[in-house]
PDB file of C-alpha atoms and ligand atoms in Angstrom:
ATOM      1  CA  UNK M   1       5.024 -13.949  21.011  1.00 87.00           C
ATOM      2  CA  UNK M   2       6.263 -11.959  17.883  1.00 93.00           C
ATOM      3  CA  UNK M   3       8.321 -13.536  15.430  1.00 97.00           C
ATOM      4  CA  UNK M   4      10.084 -12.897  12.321  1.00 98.00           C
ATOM      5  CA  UNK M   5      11.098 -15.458   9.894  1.00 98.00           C
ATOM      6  CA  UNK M   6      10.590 -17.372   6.623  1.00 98.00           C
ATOM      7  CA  UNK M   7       7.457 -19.039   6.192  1.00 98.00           C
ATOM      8  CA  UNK M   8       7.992 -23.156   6.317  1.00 98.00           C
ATOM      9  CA  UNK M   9       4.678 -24.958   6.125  1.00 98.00           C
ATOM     10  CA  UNK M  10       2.400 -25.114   3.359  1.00 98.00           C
ATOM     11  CA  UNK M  11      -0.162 -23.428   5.324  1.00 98.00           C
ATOM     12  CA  UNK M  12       2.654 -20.564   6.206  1.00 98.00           C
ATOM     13  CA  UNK M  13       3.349 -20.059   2.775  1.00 98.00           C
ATOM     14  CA  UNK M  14      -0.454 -19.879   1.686  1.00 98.00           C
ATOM     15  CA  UNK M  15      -1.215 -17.260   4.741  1.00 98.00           C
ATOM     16  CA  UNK M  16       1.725 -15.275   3.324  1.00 98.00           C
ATOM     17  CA  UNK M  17       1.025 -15.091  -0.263  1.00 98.00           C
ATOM     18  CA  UNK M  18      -2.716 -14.265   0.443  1.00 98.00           C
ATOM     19  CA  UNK M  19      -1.659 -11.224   2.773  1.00 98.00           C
ATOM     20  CA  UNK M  20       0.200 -10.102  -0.427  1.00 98.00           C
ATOM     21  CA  UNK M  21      -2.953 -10.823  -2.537  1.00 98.00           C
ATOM     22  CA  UNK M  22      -5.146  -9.180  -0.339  1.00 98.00           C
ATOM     23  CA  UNK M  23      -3.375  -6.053   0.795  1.00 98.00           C
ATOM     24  CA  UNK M  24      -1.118  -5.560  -2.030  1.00 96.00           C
ATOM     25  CA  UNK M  25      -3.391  -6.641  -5.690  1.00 96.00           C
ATOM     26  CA  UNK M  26      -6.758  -7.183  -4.496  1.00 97.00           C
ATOM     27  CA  UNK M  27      -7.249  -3.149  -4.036  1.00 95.00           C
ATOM     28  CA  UNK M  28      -6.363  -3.188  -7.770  1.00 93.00           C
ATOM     29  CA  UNK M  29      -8.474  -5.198  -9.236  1.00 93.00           C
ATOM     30  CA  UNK M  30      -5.698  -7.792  -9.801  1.00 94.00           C
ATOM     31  CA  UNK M  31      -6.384 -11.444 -10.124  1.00 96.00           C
ATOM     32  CA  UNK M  32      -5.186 -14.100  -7.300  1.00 97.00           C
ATOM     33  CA  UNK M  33      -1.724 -15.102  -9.002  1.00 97.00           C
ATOM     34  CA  UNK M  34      -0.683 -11.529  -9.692  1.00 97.00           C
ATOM     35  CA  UNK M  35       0.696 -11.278  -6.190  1.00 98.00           C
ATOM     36  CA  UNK M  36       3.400 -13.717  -7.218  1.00 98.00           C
ATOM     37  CA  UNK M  37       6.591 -13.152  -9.939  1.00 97.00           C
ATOM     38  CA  UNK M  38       9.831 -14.734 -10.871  1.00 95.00           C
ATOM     39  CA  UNK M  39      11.752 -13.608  -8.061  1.00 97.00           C
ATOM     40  CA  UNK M  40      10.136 -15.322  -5.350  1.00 98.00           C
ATOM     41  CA  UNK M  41      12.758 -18.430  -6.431  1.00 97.00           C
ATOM     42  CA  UNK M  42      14.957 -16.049  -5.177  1.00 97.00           C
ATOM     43  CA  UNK M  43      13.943 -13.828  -2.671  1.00 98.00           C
ATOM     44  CA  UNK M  44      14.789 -14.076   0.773  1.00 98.00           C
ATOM     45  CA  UNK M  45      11.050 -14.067   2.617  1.00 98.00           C
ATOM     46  CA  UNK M  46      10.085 -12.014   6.084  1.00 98.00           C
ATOM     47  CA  UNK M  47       6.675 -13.256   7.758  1.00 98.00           C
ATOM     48  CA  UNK M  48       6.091 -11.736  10.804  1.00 98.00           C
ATOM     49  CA  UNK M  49       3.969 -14.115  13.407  1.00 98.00           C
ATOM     50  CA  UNK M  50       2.014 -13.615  16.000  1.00 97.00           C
ATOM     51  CA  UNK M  51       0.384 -16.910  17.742  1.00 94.00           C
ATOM     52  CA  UNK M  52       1.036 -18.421  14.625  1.00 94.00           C
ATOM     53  CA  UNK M  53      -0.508 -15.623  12.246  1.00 97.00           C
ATOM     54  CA  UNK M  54       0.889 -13.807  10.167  1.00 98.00           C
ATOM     55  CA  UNK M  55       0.586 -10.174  10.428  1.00 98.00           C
ATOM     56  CA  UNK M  56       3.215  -8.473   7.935  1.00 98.00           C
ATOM     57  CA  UNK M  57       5.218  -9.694   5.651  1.00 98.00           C
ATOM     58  CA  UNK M  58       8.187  -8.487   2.655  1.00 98.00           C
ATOM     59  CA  UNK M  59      10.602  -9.875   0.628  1.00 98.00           C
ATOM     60  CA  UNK M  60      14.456  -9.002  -0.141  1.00 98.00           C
ATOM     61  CA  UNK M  61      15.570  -9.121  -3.514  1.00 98.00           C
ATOM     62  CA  UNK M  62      19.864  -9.439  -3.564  1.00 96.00           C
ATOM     63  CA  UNK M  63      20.241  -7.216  -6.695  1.00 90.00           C
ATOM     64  CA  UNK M  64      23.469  -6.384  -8.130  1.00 83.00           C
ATOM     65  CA  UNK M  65      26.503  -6.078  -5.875  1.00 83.00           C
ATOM     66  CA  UNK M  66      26.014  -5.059  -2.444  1.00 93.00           C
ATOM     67  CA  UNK M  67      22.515  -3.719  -3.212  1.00 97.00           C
ATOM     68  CA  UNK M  68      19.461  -5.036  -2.243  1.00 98.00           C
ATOM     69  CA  UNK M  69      15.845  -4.265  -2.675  1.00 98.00           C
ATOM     70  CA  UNK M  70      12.786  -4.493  -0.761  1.00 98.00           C
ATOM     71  CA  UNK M  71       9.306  -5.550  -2.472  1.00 98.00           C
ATOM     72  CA  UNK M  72       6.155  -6.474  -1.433  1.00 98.00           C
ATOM     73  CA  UNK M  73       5.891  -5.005   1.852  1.00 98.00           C
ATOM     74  CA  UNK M  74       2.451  -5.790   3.428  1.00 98.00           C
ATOM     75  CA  UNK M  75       0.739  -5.335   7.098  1.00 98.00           C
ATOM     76  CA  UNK M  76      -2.784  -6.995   7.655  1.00 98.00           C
ATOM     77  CA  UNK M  77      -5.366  -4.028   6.755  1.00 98.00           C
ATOM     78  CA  UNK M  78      -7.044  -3.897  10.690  1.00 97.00           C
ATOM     79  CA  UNK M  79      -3.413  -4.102  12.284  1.00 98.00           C
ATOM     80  CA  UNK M  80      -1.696  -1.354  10.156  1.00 98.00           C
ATOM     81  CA  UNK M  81      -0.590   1.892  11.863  1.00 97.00           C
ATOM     82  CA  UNK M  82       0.766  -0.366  15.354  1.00 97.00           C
ATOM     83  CA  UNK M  83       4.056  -0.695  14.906  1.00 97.00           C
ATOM     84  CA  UNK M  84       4.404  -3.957  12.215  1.00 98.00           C
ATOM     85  CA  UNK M  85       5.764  -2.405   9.179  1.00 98.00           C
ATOM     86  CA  UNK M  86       8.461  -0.839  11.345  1.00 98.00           C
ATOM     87  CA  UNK M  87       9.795  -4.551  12.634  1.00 98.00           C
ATOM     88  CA  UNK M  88       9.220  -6.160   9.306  1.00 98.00           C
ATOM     89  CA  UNK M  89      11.267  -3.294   7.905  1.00 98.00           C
ATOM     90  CA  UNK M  90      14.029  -3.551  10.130  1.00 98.00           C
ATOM     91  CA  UNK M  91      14.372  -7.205   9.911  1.00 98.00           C
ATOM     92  CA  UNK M  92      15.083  -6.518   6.016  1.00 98.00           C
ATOM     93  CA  UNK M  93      18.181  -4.068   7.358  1.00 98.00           C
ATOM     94  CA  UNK M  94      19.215  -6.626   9.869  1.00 98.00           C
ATOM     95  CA  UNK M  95      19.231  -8.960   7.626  1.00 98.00           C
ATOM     96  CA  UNK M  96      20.847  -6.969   4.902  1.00 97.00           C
ATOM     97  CA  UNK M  97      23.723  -5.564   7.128  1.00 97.00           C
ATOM     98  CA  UNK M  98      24.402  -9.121   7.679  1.00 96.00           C
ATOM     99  CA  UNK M  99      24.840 -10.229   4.081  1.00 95.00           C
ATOM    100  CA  UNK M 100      27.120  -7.216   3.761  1.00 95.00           C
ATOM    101  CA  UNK M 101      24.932  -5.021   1.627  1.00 97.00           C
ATOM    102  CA  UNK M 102      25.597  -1.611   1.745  1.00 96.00           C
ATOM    103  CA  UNK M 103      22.397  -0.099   0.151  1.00 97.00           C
ATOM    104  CA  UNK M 104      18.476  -0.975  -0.106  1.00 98.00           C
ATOM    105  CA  UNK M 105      17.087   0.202  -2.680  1.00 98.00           C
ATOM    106  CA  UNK M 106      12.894   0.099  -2.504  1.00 98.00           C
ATOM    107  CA  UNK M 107       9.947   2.204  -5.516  1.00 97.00           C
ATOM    108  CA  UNK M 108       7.206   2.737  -2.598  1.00 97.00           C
ATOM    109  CA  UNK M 109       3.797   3.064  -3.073  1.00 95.00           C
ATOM    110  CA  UNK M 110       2.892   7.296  -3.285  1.00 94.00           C
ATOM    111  CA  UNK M 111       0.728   6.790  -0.031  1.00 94.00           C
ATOM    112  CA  UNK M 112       3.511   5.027   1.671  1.00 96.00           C
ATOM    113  CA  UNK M 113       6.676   7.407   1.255  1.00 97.00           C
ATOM    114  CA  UNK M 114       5.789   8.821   4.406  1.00 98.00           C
ATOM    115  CA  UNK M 115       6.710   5.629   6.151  1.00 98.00           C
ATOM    116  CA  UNK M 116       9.622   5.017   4.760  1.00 98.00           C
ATOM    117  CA  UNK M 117      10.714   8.326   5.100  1.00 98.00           C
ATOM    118  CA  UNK M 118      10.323   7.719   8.781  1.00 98.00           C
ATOM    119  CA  UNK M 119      12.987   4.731   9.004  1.00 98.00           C
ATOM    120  CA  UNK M 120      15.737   6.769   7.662  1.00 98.00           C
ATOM    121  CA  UNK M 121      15.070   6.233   3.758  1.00 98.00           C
ATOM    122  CA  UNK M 122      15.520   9.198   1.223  1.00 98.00           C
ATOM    123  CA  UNK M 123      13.269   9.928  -1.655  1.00 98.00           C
ATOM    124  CA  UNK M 124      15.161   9.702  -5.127  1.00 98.00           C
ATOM    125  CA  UNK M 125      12.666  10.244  -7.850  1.00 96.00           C
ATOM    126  CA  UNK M 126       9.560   8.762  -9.408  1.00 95.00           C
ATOM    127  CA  UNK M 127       9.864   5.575 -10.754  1.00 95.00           C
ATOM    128  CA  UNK M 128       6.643   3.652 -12.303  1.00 87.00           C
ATOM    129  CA  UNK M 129       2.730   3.856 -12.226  1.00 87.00           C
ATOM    130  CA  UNK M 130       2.231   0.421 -11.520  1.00 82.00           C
ATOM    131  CA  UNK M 131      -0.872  -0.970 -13.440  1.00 81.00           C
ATOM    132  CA  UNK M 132      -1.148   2.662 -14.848  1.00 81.00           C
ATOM    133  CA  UNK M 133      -2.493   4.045 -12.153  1.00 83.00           C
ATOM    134  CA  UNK M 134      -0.188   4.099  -8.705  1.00 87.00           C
ATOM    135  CA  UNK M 135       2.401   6.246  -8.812  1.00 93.00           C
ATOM    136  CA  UNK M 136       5.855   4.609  -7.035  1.00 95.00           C
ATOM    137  CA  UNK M 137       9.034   6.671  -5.869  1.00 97.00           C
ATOM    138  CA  UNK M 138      12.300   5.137  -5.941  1.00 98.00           C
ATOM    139  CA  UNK M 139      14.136   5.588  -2.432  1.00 98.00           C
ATOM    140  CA  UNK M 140      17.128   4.398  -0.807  1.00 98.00           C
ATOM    141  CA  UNK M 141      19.036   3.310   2.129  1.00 98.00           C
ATOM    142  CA  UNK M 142      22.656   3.261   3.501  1.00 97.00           C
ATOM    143  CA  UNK M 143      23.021   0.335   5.522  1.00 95.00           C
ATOM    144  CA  UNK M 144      26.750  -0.551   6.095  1.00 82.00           C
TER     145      UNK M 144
HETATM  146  C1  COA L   1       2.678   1.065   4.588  1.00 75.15           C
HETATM  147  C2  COA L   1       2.688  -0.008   5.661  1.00 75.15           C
HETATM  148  C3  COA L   1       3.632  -1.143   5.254  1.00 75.15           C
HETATM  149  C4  COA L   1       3.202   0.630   6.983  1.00 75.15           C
HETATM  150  O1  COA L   1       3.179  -0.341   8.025  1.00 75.15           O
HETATM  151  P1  COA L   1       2.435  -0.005   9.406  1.00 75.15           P
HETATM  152  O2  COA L   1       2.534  -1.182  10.300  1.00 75.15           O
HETATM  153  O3  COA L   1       1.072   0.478   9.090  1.00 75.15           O
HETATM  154  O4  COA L   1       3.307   1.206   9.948  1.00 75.15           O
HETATM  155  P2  COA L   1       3.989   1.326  11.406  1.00 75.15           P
HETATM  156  O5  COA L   1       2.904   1.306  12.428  1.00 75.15           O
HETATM  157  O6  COA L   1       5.081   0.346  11.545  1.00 75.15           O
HETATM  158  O7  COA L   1       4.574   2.798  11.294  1.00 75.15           O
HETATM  159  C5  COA L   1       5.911   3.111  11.599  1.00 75.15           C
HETATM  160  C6  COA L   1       6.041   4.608  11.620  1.00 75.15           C
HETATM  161  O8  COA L   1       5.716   5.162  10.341  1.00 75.15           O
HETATM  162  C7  COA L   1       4.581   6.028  10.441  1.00 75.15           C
HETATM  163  N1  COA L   1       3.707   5.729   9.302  1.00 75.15           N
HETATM  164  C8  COA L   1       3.142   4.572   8.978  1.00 75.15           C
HETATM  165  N2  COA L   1       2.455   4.661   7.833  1.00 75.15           N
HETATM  166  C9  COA L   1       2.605   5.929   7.443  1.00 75.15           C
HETATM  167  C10 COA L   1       2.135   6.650   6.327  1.00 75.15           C
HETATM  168  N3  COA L   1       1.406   6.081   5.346  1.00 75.15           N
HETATM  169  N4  COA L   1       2.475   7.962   6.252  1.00 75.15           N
HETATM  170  C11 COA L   1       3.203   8.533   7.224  1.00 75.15           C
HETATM  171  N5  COA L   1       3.699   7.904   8.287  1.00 75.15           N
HETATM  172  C12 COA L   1       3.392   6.614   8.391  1.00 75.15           C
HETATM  173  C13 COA L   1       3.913   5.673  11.736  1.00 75.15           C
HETATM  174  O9  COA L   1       3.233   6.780  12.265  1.00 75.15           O
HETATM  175  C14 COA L   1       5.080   5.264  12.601  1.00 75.15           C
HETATM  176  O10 COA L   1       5.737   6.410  13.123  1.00 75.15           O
HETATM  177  P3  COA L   1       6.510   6.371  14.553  1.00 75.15           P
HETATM  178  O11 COA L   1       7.534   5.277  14.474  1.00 75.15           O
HETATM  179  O12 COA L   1       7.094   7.741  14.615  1.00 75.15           O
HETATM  180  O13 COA L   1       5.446   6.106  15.552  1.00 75.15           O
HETATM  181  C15 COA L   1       1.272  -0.582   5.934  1.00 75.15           C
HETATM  182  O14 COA L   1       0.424   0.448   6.397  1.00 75.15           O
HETATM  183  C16 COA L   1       0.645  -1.245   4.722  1.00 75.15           C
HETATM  184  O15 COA L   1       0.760  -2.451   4.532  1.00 75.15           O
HETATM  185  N6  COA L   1      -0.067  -0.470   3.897  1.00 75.15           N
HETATM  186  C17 COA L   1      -0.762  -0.997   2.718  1.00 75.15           C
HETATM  187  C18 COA L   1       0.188  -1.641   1.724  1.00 75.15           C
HETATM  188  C19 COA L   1       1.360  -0.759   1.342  1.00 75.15           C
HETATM  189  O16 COA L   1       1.193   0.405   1.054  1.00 75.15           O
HETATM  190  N7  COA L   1       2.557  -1.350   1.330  1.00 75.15           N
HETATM  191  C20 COA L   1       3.770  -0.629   0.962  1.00 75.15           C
HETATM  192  C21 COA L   1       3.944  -0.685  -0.500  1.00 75.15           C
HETATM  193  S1  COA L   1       5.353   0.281  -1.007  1.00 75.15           S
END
């Protein structure tokens, strides 16, 4: 059974911060930590489960009025390309159309724009190298 929701456990939440580690910082030489910042206080958490693993996972940021913004968007590296990123995705607009937000805002990865592109997104601009090296692209979806 697929599911999408907030991690609850201890356990949950260690499975879904290591996913982030591992997919997201451990490629870039980043230390175990670095997959964490100031907003997860704040952030409203998607952990996609599958007999009780967790197989994708992202995070919505509320930003300033009626915009939101997706970070840390993640699928488990031998289960990528089968349709994950696509639900976790659209539980983010699901979500967001219910809080009333009328735009998400996301800076994907170069290698990812493609994807996004695919669920409806448009590409703005180039935003950041993050750690110097990976360039991001700042896109952006009307949701409401
Ligand atoms: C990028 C990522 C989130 C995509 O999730 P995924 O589960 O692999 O992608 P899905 O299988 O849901 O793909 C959905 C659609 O996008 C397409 N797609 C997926 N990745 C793509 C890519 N890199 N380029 C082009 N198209 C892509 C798929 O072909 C599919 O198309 P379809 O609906 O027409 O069949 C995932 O591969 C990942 O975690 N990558 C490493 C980390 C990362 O880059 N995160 C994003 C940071 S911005």
């Amino acid at each position: 059974m697929v599911e999408i929701r907030t991690p609850i456990t201890e356990s949950e939440w260690e499975a879904y911060y290591d996913l982030r580690f591992r997919v997201l910082r451990e490629p870039l030489n980043q230390p175990r930590g670095s997959e964490k910042n100031e907003g997860d206080q704040t952030g409203i958490h998607f952990a996609l489960f599958e007999n009780n693993n967790i197989l994708a996972i992202a995070r919505l940021d509320l930003t300033e009025d009626n915009v939101a913004q997706v970070r840390f968007v993640a699928v488990e590296f031998n289960l990528q390309n089968q349709g994950y990123g696509k639900k976790i995705m659209l539980a983010t607009e699901a979500k967001s159309k219910e809080l009333g937000v009328s735009r998400i805002i996301l800076h994907a990865r170069d290698y990812a724009v493609d994807f996004y592109l695919n669920l409806g997104y448009r590409l703005i601009e180039p935003s950041y190298k993050l750690f110097d090296v990976l360039q991001h692209f700042l896109m952006d979806k009307k949701v409401n």
